[in-house]
Amino acid sequence: MSDLPFGFGVPDRDPERRGESGSGAGNDPFGLGALFGGGGGAGAGTPEELLAKMPLFAELQKLMNWSGGPVNWDLARQGAISSLAAGSQPTSDAERTAVADALRLADLWLDQATELPSGVERPLAWSRVEWVEQTLPAWSSLIDPLAERVVAAMTSALPAEAAAMAGPLGGLMGRMGGVLFGAQVGQALGRLSGEVLTSTEVGLPLAPAGAGVLLPQNVAEFAAGLDRPLDEVRLFLALREAASQRLFAHVPWLRQQLHDAVHAYARGITVDREAIERGVTEAMGSMGGIDPTDPEKIQELLGSGLLEPEETPEQQMALRRLETLLALVEGWIDAVVAAAAGERLPGHGALAETMRRRRASGGPAEQTFATLVGLQLRPRRLRDAATVWGAMAQRYGSAERDRLWSHPDLLPTSDDLDEPLDFVARQGADDELRALTADDAQDRDERRDDPEGGAQS
């Protein structure tokens, strides 16, 4: 974060304008003269009008008037985009054409590797700024419940002394929490937009439905660090994006299951009240007291680790479920892309291993969530999940492999991933049982239709 938090700065840095009017803007950079009736009679009006005329307080008033939820998303958007002002390049016509061609070719190859039809209705090439703006609704639905629970848990756990200090300023503190979360989210999304390659790389669908997205600037920078041609890297990423879009478009419950796992984690957020009371008491001494109207003191306390929520058994269960789902999604994409690329893409093996390492180490998404609320998005069982999907296709075919997505109860659990080949073997036994059951049912139907034949037998 800059030395001037939330983008505030001296409003007028033009030396010629600073020299105007003698003791004007140059000697009163924040417009404080208005409070005392200076600046050409600007002192008339209500206190609110006076504050609105001061550039610094006008910006504060905008921030503190946010009432759209626990995260100030206007501030988050501004913060993310301002951090990219010098680093985001607009997409060119040639880049948009290249992305569209790559996604169309990827879909043709995938038609031969999976029974799920295409999920890409609109091939898009986004700049980093476009990625921030277009994915904000998805981030809001994911992060708001987490932020709301964190703020509520921390507020309820504040010791009586700190709560008494806040007094009637409780609403102000809530809005300040929205500002702090907004600034933090903005920084995280700004960093993430400089790394993410597609709209689904984080394992969660972020783009509007039907949109297949690549970020050409990031793809080019990613390819520059690899020993493969840019066209090949782009096509490989287009295969992954198109495969992911097929899954999310035609497995209607998957998106909600992922969101439910994140929200289940949020519902379990609690804090240790006694530990906070001890920590806040110590902090009040070391920080020279905690003024609830001082954002720097509040941010210092939040960043000290004293108010970090403890992970409950319920959260651990939700996190395990989330990690398993992410691994299954990622593993299926790996298996399908491998089948589609085959020997058509010479560098597929090396590129696939690069992506597995990128995701298995957590990648930009995990860092973003861990920074915000301590939630990690890591498909820890990625290789085990890929083994399941690969073995299912090899033993039973792609249609039976994809049939497991028809209902969440059919998917392997975390325990199943401990022995992935045993899970695959059980699917064959289940098929045999279903076949025997079907034969028995057919025999019963035939006897019902031919009662005389049934009696003779």
XYZ file of C-alpha atoms in Angstrom:
457
model
C 0.000 0.000 0.000
C 1.264 3.520 -0.749
C 2.260 5.986 1.935
C -1.016 7.779 1.276
C -3.665 5.102 1.946
C -6.691 4.490 -0.322
C -5.262 6.715 -3.067
C -5.570 9.980 -1.149
C -3.044 12.578 -2.092
C -2.544 16.331 -2.174
C -5.335 17.400 -4.516
C -3.461 20.078 -6.450
C 0.184 19.579 -7.372
C 0.366 22.087 -10.252
C 3.043 24.640 -9.191
C 1.383 27.444 -11.190
C -1.989 26.825 -9.558
C -0.380 26.471 -6.140
C 1.007 29.943 -6.576
C -2.361 31.488 -7.343
C -4.325 33.532 -4.825
C -1.438 33.988 -2.464
C -2.504 32.014 0.594
C -4.905 29.837 -1.420
C -4.460 26.228 -2.453
C -0.691 26.326 -2.066
C -0.876 27.008 1.656
C -4.123 25.158 2.226
C -3.837 21.908 0.227
C -6.830 20.240 1.906
C -9.166 23.226 1.722
C -9.208 23.785 5.481
C -9.586 27.520 4.994
C -13.213 26.921 4.076
C -13.908 25.853 7.626
C -12.906 29.268 8.865
C -14.708 31.294 6.251
C -11.719 31.830 3.949
C -11.350 31.029 0.249
C -13.649 33.754 -1.138
C -16.565 33.343 1.223
C -16.654 29.555 0.947
C -17.242 29.284 4.679
C -20.992 29.701 4.387
C -23.166 26.614 4.681
C -23.844 23.642 6.929
C -21.002 21.566 8.380
C -21.819 18.785 5.894
C -21.571 21.267 3.012
C -18.296 22.569 4.357
C -16.836 19.070 4.630
C -17.995 18.259 1.111
C -16.006 21.236 -0.190
C -12.766 19.926 1.319
C -11.195 17.511 -1.175
C -9.897 15.099 1.453
C -13.117 15.003 3.458
C -15.214 14.808 0.300
C -13.370 11.616 -0.642
C -13.764 10.280 2.898
C -17.463 11.066 2.766
C -17.821 9.037 -0.447
C -16.019 6.100 1.095
C -17.928 6.164 4.360
C -21.316 6.511 2.635
C -20.950 3.053 1.064
C -23.918 0.905 2.033
C -23.654 -1.922 -0.478
C -22.395 -4.648 1.849
C -19.423 -5.661 3.990
C -16.898 -4.866 1.224
C -16.688 -1.473 -0.455
C -16.585 -2.759 -4.031
C -16.388 0.718 -5.555
C -13.136 1.210 -3.677
C -11.963 -2.302 -4.565
C -12.534 -1.634 -8.260
C -10.795 1.732 -8.153
C -7.875 0.312 -6.196
C -7.411 -2.663 -8.514
C -7.579 -0.588 -11.690
C -5.362 2.225 -10.373
C -2.687 -0.348 -9.531
C -2.779 -1.416 -13.199
C -2.774 2.062 -14.726
C 0.712 1.622 -16.187
C 0.653 -2.136 -16.560
C -2.532 -3.016 -18.461
C -2.500 -3.022 -22.258
C -5.713 -2.947 -24.312
C -6.312 -5.966 -26.532
C -5.736 -5.548 -30.254
C -7.876 -6.816 -33.129
C -5.174 -9.354 -33.957
C -5.190 -10.680 -30.372
C -8.964 -10.979 -30.325
C -8.887 -12.893 -33.613
C -6.124 -15.201 -32.357
C -8.050 -15.979 -29.157
C -11.297 -16.657 -31.044
C -9.497 -18.984 -33.491
C -7.770 -20.845 -30.662
C -11.039 -21.385 -28.760
C -12.840 -22.597 -31.884
C -10.064 -25.092 -32.671
C -9.998 -26.205 -29.033
C -13.723 -26.966 -29.154
C -13.284 -29.055 -32.307
C -10.609 -31.161 -30.612
C -12.635 -31.496 -27.410
C -15.652 -32.833 -29.330
C -13.639 -36.038 -29.777
C -12.604 -36.282 -26.115
C -15.819 -35.717 -24.137
C -19.550 -36.238 -24.448
C -20.209 -32.797 -22.945
C -20.990 -30.239 -25.686
C -19.324 -26.862 -26.050
C -19.938 -24.258 -23.376
C -18.321 -21.323 -25.200
C -20.858 -19.041 -26.818
C -18.651 -15.938 -26.948
C -14.847 -16.129 -27.352
C -13.349 -13.062 -25.642
C -9.907 -11.529 -25.216
C -9.747 -9.387 -22.077
C -7.249 -6.847 -20.873
C -6.322 -6.853 -17.198
C -8.685 -3.944 -16.554
C -11.527 -5.771 -18.316
C -10.834 -8.861 -16.203
C -11.206 -6.793 -13.018
C -14.426 -5.146 -14.147
C -16.062 -8.253 -15.599
C -15.272 -10.603 -12.704
C -16.277 -8.292 -9.836
C -19.833 -9.727 -9.577
C -18.433 -13.242 -9.124
C -15.896 -12.089 -6.541
C -18.628 -10.222 -4.675
C -20.805 -13.333 -4.354
C -17.828 -15.269 -3.014
C -16.153 -12.752 -0.732
C -19.106 -10.844 0.775
C -20.280 -13.756 2.984
C -16.724 -14.308 4.206
C -16.135 -10.643 4.958
C -19.504 -10.312 6.683
C -18.741 -13.225 8.983
C -15.237 -11.983 9.760
C -16.504 -8.511 10.693
C -19.399 -9.914 12.762
C -17.164 -12.403 14.580
C -14.552 -9.799 15.397
C -17.103 -7.228 16.530
C -18.863 -9.685 18.830
C -15.552 -10.744 20.341
C -14.291 -7.269 21.166
C -13.775 -6.852 24.916
C -16.123 -4.572 26.830
C -13.512 -1.818 27.072
C -13.018 -1.621 23.325
C -16.770 -1.873 22.665
C -17.432 0.948 25.124
C -14.855 3.092 23.357
C -16.694 2.541 20.071
C -20.069 3.407 21.620
C -22.400 5.048 19.112
C -19.719 4.809 16.436
C -20.560 1.158 15.751
C -22.049 1.976 12.353
C -19.012 4.063 11.485
C -16.751 1.160 12.411
C -18.774 -1.153 10.165
C -18.332 1.214 7.241
C -14.644 1.526 8.084
C -14.448 -2.258 7.908
C -15.954 -2.070 4.417
C -13.325 0.474 3.437
C -10.470 -1.650 4.799
C -11.799 -4.794 3.126
C -12.330 -2.863 -0.115
C -8.743 -1.599 -0.101
C -7.429 -5.092 0.643
C -9.586 -6.770 -2.016
C -8.574 -4.128 -4.563
C -4.892 -4.777 -3.961
C -5.387 -8.551 -4.200
C -7.434 -8.392 -7.416
C -4.940 -5.968 -8.936
C -2.137 -8.474 -8.347
C -4.252 -11.394 -9.532
C -5.216 -9.663 -12.788
C -1.526 -9.487 -13.681
C -1.107 -13.266 -13.359
C -4.344 -15.019 -14.341
C -4.411 -16.515 -17.851
C -8.066 -17.497 -18.372
C -11.431 -16.831 -16.750
C -11.502 -20.225 -15.013
C -7.876 -20.657 -13.963
C -8.678 -20.104 -10.291
C -10.943 -23.169 -10.359
C -14.087 -21.083 -9.980
C -16.127 -19.658 -12.894
C -15.621 -15.885 -12.873
C -16.796 -14.771 -16.326
C -20.440 -14.404 -17.372
C -22.053 -17.656 -18.523
C -21.046 -18.690 -22.034
C -17.926 -16.504 -22.175
C -14.630 -18.237 -22.960
C -11.832 -15.839 -22.019
C -8.076 -15.552 -22.426
C -5.927 -12.593 -21.335
C -3.467 -12.067 -24.245
C -1.051 -9.840 -22.317
C -0.663 -12.368 -19.509
C -0.552 -15.306 -21.940
C 2.316 -13.645 -23.829
C 4.251 -13.010 -20.610
C 3.604 -16.592 -19.461
C 4.783 -17.988 -22.807
C 7.929 -15.845 -22.736
C 9.161 -17.874 -19.749
C 8.617 -21.213 -21.521
C 10.441 -22.958 -24.315
C 7.350 -23.198 -26.499
C 5.883 -21.014 -29.290
C 3.208 -18.495 -28.295
C 0.615 -20.056 -30.648
C 1.088 -23.443 -28.985
C 0.787 -22.015 -25.476
C -2.335 -20.067 -26.474
C -3.982 -23.184 -27.936
C -3.127 -25.222 -24.828
C -4.725 -22.601 -22.578
C -7.717 -22.367 -24.926
C -8.192 -26.139 -24.538
C -8.222 -25.787 -20.764
C -10.631 -22.841 -20.859
C -12.986 -24.527 -23.312
C -12.940 -27.790 -21.311
C -13.725 -25.925 -18.103
C -16.581 -24.054 -19.771
C -18.096 -27.364 -20.934
C -18.039 -28.685 -17.399
C -19.583 -25.633 -15.755
C -22.151 -25.141 -18.527
C -23.458 -28.717 -18.521
C -23.067 -29.762 -14.884
C -25.669 -27.351 -13.474
C -25.063 -28.118 -9.798
C -21.259 -27.721 -9.882
C -21.054 -23.951 -9.634
C -23.472 -23.919 -6.689
C -21.614 -26.732 -4.915
C -18.376 -24.745 -5.058
C -20.101 -21.621 -3.792
C -21.809 -23.591 -1.031
C -18.454 -24.961 0.121
C -17.014 -21.434 0.314
C -20.084 -20.173 2.196
C -20.005 -23.166 4.561
C -16.491 -22.110 5.434
C -17.753 -18.576 6.071
C -20.550 -19.758 8.373
C -17.992 -21.470 10.594
C -15.889 -18.371 11.190
C -15.483 -17.746 14.922
C -12.856 -16.105 17.078
C -11.446 -16.820 20.524
C -12.906 -14.052 22.668
C -10.521 -14.597 25.579
C -7.485 -14.543 23.297
C -8.726 -11.328 21.694
C -9.346 -9.702 25.065
C -5.785 -10.518 26.106
C -4.399 -9.421 22.765
C -6.345 -6.192 22.578
C -5.332 -5.290 26.119
C -1.691 -5.807 25.182
C -2.162 -3.990 21.889
C -3.763 -1.012 23.590
C -0.636 -0.674 25.642
C 1.850 -1.214 22.840
C -0.052 0.946 20.330
C -0.738 3.699 22.816
C -4.445 2.880 22.988
C -6.981 2.040 20.263
C -9.048 4.887 18.925
C -12.035 3.412 17.023
C -12.159 6.555 14.854
C -8.519 6.155 13.789
C -8.324 3.948 10.663
C -4.557 3.509 11.003
C -4.937 2.075 14.509
C -7.765 -0.223 13.416
C -5.758 -1.435 10.423
C -2.706 -1.961 12.634
C -4.801 -4.096 14.989
C -6.351 -6.112 12.141
C -2.909 -6.706 10.655
C -1.344 -7.751 13.943
C -2.849 -11.246 13.769
C -4.726 -10.797 17.041
C -8.133 -10.877 15.399
C -7.521 -13.742 12.975
C -10.405 -16.236 13.214
C -9.660 -19.752 14.357
C -10.440 -22.615 11.992
C -13.196 -24.824 13.385
C -13.819 -28.524 12.632
C -16.794 -27.482 10.512
C -14.556 -25.193 8.484
C -11.970 -27.913 8.066
C -14.695 -30.185 6.697
C -15.908 -27.467 4.304
C -12.347 -26.760 3.198
C -11.706 -30.462 2.577
C -14.874 -30.665 0.482
C -13.860 -27.572 -1.468
C -10.348 -28.856 -2.111
C -11.729 -32.205 -3.312
C -14.158 -30.532 -5.720
C -11.420 -28.251 -7.065
C -9.135 -31.254 -7.546
C -11.859 -33.183 -9.387
C -12.538 -30.228 -11.692
C -8.852 -29.667 -12.349
C -8.137 -33.365 -12.782
C -10.998 -33.784 -15.269
C -9.707 -30.823 -17.288
C -6.212 -32.353 -17.325
C -7.541 -35.730 -18.501
C -9.828 -34.310 -21.203
C -7.220 -31.883 -22.540
C -4.649 -34.698 -22.675
C -7.088 -36.839 -24.666
C -7.945 -33.959 -27.016
C -4.404 -32.752 -27.578
C -2.903 -36.222 -27.987
C -0.011 -35.944 -30.401
C -1.494 -32.877 -32.056
C 0.208 -30.519 -29.616
C 3.928 -31.361 -29.363
C 4.521 -29.474 -26.125
C 1.424 -30.714 -24.312
C 3.295 -32.832 -21.759
C 5.604 -30.044 -20.647
C 2.815 -27.451 -20.605
C 0.515 -29.742 -18.600
C 3.214 -30.328 -15.983
C 3.837 -26.576 -15.752
C 0.157 -25.953 -15.084
C -0.055 -28.780 -12.527
C 2.809 -27.273 -10.577
C 1.289 -23.812 -10.849
C -2.033 -25.052 -9.442
C -0.646 -27.535 -6.919
C 1.471 -24.806 -5.327
C -1.667 -22.748 -4.804
C -1.202 -20.213 -7.538
C -2.551 -16.656 -7.541
C -6.063 -17.625 -6.408
C -4.927 -19.258 -3.190
C -2.739 -16.293 -2.336
C -5.632 -13.908 -2.941
C -8.090 -15.763 -0.694
C -5.472 -16.494 1.958
C -4.644 -12.789 2.093
C -8.299 -11.798 2.402
C -9.848 -14.276 4.815
C -7.459 -17.156 5.330
C -9.300 -19.408 2.853
C -7.003 -21.455 0.624
C -8.080 -22.625 -2.822
C -5.667 -25.463 -3.459
C -6.520 -28.712 -5.301
C -4.224 -30.745 -3.052
C -5.413 -34.071 -4.514
C -4.903 -33.031 -8.128
C -2.802 -36.001 -9.232
C -5.125 -38.496 -7.499
C -8.154 -36.908 -9.187
C -6.421 -36.983 -12.593
C -5.688 -40.691 -12.005
C -9.396 -41.365 -11.407
C -10.507 -39.624 -14.607
C -7.760 -41.139 -16.741
C -8.431 -44.668 -15.476
C -12.189 -44.277 -15.876
C -11.809 -43.307 -19.540
C -9.283 -46.045 -20.231
C -11.385 -48.780 -18.614
C -14.962 -47.751 -19.384
C -14.746 -44.978 -22.001
C -15.274 -41.221 -21.895
C -19.073 -41.482 -21.641
C -18.884 -43.483 -18.388
C -16.215 -41.145 -17.091
C -18.380 -38.103 -17.704
C -21.478 -39.858 -16.310
C -20.021 -39.386 -12.812
C -20.783 -35.661 -13.172
C -24.512 -36.395 -13.506
C -24.955 -36.243 -9.720
C -22.691 -35.070 -6.870
C -23.172 -38.353 -4.994
C -21.481 -40.245 -7.830
C -18.211 -38.317 -7.555
C -15.278 -39.737 -5.617
C -14.890 -38.376 -2.099
C -11.686 -37.319 -0.422
C -11.429 -40.824 1.081
C -11.904 -42.343 -2.388
C -8.952 -40.331 -3.656
C -6.747 -42.113 -1.108
C -7.096 -45.212 -3.330
C -8.164 -43.876 -6.729
C -7.829 -47.185 -8.619
C -10.013 -48.960 -6.050
C -12.713 -46.372 -6.715
C -12.441 -47.030 -10.452
C -12.637 -50.797 -9.916
C -15.798 -50.388 -7.831
C -17.473 -48.592 -10.726
C -17.148 -51.815 -12.749
C -18.692 -53.850 -9.935
C -21.522 -51.335 -9.690
C -22.083 -51.612 -13.438
C -22.294 -55.399 -13.191
C -24.790 -55.091 -10.340
C -26.883 -52.638 -12.352
C -26.788 -55.007 -15.342
C -27.923 -57.962 -13.213
C -30.663 -55.846 -11.682
C -31.781 -54.769 -15.160
C -31.822 -58.408 -16.352
C -33.887 -59.471 -13.362
C -36.342 -56.657 -13.995
C -36.610 -57.659 -17.657
C -37.305 -61.297 -16.689
C -40.050 -60.189 -14.294
C -41.614 -58.059 -17.011
C -41.555 -60.940 -19.495
C -43.199 -63.308 -16.974
C -45.861 -60.694 -16.273
C -46.560 -60.314 -19.987
C -46.651 -64.123 -20.532
C -48.361 -65.631 -17.441
C -48.793 -69.027 -19.096
C -45.132 -69.250 -19.975
C -44.256 -68.176 -16.454
C -46.485 -70.923 -15.026
C -44.955 -73.590 -17.263
C -41.507 -72.612 -16.131
